[in-house]
mmCIF file of C-alpha atoms in Angstrom:
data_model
loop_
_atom_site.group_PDB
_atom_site.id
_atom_site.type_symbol
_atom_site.label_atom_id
_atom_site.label_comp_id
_atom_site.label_asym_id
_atom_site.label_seq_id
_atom_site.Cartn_x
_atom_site.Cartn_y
_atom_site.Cartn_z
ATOM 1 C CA UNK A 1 98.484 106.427 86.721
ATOM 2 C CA UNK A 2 99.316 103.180 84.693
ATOM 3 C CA UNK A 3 96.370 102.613 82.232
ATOM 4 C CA UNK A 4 95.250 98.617 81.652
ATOM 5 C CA UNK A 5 93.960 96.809 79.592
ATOM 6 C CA UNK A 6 92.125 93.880 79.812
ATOM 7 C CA UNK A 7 90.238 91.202 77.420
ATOM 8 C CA UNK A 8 86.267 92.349 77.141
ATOM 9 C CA UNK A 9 85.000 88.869 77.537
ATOM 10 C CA UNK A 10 85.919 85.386 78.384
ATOM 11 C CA UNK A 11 84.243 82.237 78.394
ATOM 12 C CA UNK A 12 85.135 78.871 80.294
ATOM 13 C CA UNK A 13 83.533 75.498 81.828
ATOM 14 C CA UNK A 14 83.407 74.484 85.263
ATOM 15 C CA UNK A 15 86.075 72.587 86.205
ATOM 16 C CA UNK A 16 88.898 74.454 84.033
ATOM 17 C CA UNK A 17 91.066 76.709 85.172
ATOM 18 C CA UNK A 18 90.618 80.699 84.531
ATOM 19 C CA UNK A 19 93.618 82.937 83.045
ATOM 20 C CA UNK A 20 92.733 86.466 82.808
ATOM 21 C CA UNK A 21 96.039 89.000 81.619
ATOM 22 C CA UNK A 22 95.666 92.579 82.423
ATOM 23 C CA UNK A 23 98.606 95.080 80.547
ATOM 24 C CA UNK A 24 99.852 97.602 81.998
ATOM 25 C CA UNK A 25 102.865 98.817 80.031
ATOM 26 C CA UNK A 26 103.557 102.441 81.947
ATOM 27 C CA UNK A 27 103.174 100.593 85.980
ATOM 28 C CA UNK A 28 105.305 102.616 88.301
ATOM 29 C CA UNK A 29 107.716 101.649 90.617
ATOM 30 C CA UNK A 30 105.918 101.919 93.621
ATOM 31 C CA UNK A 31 102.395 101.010 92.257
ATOM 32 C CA UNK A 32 100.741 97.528 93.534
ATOM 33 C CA UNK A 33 98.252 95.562 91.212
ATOM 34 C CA UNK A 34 94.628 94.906 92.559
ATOM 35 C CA UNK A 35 92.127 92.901 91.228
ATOM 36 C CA UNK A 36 88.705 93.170 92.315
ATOM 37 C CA UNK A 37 85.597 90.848 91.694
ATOM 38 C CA UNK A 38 81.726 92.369 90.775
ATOM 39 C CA UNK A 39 78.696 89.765 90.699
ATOM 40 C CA UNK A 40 75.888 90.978 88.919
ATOM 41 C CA UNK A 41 74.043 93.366 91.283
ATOM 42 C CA UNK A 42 76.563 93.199 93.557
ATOM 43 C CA UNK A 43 79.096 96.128 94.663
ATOM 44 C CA UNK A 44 83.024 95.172 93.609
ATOM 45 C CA UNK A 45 84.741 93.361 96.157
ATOM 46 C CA UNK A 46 88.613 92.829 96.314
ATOM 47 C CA UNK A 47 90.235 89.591 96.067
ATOM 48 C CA UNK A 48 93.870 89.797 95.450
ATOM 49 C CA UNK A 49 96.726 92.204 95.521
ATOM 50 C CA UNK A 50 100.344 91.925 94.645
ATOM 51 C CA UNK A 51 103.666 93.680 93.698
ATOM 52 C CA UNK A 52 106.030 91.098 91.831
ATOM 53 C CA UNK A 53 106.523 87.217 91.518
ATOM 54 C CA UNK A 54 103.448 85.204 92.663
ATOM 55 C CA UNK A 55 100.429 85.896 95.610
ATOM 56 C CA UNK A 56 98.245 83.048 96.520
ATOM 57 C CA UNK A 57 95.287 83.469 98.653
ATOM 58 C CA UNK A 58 92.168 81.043 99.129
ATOM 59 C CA UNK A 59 90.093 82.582 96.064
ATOM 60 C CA UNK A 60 93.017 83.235 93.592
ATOM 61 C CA UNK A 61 96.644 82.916 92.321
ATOM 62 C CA UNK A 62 98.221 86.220 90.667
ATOM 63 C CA UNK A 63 100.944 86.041 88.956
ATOM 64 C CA UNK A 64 103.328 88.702 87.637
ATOM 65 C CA UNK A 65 106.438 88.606 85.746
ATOM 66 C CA UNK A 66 109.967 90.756 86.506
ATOM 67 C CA UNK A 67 109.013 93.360 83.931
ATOM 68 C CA UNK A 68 105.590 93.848 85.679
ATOM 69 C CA UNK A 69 104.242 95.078 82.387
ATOM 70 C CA UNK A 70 101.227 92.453 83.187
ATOM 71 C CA UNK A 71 99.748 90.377 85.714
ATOM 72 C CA UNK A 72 97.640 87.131 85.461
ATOM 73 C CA UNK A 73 94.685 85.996 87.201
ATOM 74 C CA UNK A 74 94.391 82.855 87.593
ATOM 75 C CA UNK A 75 91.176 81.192 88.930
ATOM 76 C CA UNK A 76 91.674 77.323 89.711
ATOM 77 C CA UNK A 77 89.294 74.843 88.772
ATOM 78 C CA UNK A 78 86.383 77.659 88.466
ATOM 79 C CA UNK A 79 82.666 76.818 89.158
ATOM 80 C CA UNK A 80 79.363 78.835 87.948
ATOM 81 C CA UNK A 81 79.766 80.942 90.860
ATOM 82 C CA UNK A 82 82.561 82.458 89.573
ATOM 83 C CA UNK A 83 80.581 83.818 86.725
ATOM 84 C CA UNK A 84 81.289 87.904 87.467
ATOM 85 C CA UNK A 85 83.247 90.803 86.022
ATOM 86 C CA UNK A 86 86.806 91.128 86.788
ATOM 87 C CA UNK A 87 88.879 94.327 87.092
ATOM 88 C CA UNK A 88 92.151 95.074 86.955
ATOM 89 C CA UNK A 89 93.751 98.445 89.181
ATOM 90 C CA UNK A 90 97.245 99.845 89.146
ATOM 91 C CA UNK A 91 98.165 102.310 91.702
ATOM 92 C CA UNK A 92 100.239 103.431 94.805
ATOM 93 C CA UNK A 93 98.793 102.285 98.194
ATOM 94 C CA UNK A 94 99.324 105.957 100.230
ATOM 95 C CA UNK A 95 97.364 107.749 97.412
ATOM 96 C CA UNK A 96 94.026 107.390 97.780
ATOM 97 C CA UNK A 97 91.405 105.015 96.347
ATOM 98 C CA UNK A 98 90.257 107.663 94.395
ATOM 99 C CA UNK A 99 93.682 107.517 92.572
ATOM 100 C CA UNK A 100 92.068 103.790 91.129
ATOM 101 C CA UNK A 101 90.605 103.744 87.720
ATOM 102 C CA UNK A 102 88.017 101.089 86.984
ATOM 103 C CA UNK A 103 88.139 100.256 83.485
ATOM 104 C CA UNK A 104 85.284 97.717 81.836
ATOM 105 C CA UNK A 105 86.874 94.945 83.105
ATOM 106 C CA UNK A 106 86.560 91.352 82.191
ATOM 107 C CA UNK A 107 83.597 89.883 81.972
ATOM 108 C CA UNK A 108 83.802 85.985 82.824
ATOM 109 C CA UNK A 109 80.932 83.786 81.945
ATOM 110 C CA UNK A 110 81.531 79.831 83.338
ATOM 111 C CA UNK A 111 78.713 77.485 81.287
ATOM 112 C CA UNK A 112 77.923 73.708 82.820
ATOM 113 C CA UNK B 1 79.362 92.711 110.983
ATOM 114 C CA UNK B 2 77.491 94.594 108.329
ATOM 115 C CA UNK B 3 79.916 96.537 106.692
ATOM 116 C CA UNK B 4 78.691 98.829 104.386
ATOM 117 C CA UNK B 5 75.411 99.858 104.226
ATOM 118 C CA UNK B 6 73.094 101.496 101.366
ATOM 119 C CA UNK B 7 70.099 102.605 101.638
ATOM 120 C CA UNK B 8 67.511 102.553 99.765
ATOM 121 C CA UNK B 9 67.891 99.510 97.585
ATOM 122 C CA UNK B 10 66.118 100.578 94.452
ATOM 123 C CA UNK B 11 64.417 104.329 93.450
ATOM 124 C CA UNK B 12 62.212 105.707 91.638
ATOM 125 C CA UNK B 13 62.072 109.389 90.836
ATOM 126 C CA UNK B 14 60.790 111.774 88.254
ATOM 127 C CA UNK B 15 62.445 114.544 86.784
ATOM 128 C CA UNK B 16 63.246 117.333 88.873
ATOM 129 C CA UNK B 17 62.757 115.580 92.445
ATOM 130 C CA UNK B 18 65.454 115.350 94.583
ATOM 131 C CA UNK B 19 66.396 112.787 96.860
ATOM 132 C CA UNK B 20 69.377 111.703 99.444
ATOM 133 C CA UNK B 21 71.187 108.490 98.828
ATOM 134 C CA UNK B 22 72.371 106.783 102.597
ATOM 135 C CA UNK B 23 75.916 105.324 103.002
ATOM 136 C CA UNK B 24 76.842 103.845 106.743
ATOM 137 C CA UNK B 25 80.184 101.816 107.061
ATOM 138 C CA UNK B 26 81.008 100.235 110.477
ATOM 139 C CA UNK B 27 84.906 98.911 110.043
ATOM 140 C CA UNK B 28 85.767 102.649 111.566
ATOM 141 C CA UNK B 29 87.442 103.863 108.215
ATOM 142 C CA UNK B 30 88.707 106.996 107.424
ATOM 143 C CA UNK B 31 87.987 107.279 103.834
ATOM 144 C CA UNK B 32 84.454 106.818 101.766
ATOM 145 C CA UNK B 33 83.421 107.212 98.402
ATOM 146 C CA UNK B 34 80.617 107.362 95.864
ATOM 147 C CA UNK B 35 80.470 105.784 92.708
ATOM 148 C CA UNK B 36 78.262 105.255 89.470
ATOM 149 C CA UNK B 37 77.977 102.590 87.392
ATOM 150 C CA UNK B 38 76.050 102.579 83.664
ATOM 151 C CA UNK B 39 75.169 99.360 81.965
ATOM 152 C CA UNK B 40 78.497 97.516 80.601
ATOM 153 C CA UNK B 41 80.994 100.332 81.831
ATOM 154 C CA UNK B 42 83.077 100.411 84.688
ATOM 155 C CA UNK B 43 82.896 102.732 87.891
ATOM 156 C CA UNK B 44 83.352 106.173 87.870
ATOM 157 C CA UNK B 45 83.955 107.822 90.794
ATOM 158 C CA UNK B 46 81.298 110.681 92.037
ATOM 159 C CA UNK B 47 82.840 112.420 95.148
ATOM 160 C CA UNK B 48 84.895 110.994 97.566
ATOM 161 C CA UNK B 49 85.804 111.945 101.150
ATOM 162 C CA UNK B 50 89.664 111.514 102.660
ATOM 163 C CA UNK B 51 88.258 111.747 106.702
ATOM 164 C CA UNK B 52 85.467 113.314 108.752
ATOM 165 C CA UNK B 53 85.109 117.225 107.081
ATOM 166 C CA UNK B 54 86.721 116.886 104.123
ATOM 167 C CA UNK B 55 84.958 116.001 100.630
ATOM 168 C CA UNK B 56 86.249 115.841 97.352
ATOM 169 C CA UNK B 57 85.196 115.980 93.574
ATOM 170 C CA UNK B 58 85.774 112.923 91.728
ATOM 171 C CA UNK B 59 85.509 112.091 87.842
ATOM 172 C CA UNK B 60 82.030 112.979 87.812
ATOM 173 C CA UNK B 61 80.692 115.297 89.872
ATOM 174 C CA UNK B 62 77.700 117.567 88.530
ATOM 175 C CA UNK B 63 74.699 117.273 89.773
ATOM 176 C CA UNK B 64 75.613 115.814 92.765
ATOM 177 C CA UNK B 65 76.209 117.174 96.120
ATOM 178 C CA UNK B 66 77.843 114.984 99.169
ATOM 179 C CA UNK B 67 78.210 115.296 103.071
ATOM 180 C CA UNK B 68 80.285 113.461 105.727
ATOM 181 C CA UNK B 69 78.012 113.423 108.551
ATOM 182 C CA UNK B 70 80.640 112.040 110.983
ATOM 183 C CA UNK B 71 83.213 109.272 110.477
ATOM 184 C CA UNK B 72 80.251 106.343 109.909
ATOM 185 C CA UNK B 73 78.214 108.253 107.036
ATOM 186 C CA UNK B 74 78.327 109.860 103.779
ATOM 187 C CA UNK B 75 75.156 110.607 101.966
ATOM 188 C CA UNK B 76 74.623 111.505 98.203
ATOM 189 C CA UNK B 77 72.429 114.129 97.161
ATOM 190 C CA UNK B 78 70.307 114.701 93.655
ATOM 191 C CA UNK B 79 69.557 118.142 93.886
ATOM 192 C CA UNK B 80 67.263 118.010 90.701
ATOM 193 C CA UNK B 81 67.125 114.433 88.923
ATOM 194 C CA UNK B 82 68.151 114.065 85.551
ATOM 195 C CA UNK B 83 67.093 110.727 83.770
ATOM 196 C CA UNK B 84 71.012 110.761 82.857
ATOM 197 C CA UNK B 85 71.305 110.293 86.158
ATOM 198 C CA UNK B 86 69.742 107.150 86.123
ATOM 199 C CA UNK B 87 72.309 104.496 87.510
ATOM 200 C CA UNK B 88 73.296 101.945 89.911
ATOM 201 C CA UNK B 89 75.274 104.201 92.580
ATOM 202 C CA UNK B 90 77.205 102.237 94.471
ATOM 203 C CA UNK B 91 79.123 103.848 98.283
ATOM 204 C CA UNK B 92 82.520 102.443 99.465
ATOM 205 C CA UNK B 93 85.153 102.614 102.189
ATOM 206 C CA UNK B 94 88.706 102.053 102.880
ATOM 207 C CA UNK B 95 91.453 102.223 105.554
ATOM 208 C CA UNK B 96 93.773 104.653 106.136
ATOM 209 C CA UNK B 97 97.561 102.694 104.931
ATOM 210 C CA UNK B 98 95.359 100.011 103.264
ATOM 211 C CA UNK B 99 93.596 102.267 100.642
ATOM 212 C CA UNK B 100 94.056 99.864 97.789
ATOM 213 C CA UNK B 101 91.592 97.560 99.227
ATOM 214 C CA UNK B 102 88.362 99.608 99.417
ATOM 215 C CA UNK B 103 84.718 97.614 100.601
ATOM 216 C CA UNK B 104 81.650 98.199 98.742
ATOM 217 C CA UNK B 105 77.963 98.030 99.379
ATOM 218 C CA UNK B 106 75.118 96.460 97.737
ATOM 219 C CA UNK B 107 73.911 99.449 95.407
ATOM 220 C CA UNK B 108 71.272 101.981 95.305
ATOM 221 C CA UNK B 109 69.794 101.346 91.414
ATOM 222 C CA UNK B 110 68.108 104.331 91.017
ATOM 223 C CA UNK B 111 65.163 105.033 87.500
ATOM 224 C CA UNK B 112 64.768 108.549 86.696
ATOM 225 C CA UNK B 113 61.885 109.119 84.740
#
């Protein structure tokens, strides 16, 4: 399975606008990219999923280029609420959940 | 429209007790997992079960034991609690053709003293 990588920490006001890369150099042809959302004390919960190009939904824009060596997160115009830990997955769908690795993630913190 | 559902919320247990974490998920999936989460690491995955009468190890299975009661459950046993086995455990379920979106529950943080 494609391993990730992701930035430990990041740090933004409300208001701005969220980027958060995830690299994943060795992505397969027929794996998808998930990204899934954990509040503190909360379980994970997913938010966005896509394969190429661009995948909007009412929480989050992801964007990822040709190569598909990365994706981008983008959270518009985030709020404290937003405040979680972010994680990246690579994988088939068909395989299994279990095939997902959760790395660290990225930890966002949004100040006032 | 509950979802899924963990029971107990928090525990307390001292070395060598054993207890039975609850999982219940009522969106009719197939497949349903356990997980463990440590402070400031990610999840790693416990046991995991496909469908009804099948289970599976995951990354980190010892000292763990699982069953799928029927389609709706899957509990978590401690055996004999280890303080490394203090944790946040959290239980999960997906559907069959749409296994890349898995739903979690709320987390059983369980102290073992």
């Amino acid at each position: 399975l494609a391993k990730t990588t992701q930035p430990i920490s990041m740090d933004s006001y409300e208001g701005q606008e969220v980027n958060i890369t995830c690299s994943h150099n060795n992505i397969a042809t027929n794996d998808y990219i998930t990204w899934y959302q954990q509040f503190p004390s909360q379980g994970p919960r997913f938010i966005i999923q896509g394969y190429k190009t661009k995948v909007t939904n009412e929480v989050a824009s992801l964007f990822i280029p040709a190569d598909r060596k990365s994706s981008t997160l983008s959270l518009p115009r985030v709020s404290l609420s937003d405040t979680a830990v972010y994680y990246c997955l690579v994988g088939p769908p068909g395989a299994g959940f279990q095939k997902l690795v959760f790395g660290t993630g990225t930890r966002l913190l949004v100040s006032p | 429209n509950a979802g899924v559902t963990q029971t107990p919320k928090f525990q307390v247990l001292k070395t060598g007790q054993s207890m039975t974490l609850q999982c219940a998920q009522d969106m009719n999936h197939n497949s349903m997992y356990w997980y463990r989460q440590d402070p400031g690491m990610g999840l790693r995955l416990i046991y995991y079960s496909a469908s009804e009468g099948t289970t599976d190890k995951g990354e980190v299975p010892n000292g763990y034991n699982v069953s799928r009661l029927n389609k709706r459950e899957f509990s978590l046993r401690l055996e004999s609690a280890a303080p490394s086995q203090t944790s946040v455990y959290f239980c999960a379920s997906s559907a069959w053709g749409r296994d890349t979106e898995a739903f979690f529950g709320q987390g059983t943080r369980l102290t073992v003293v």
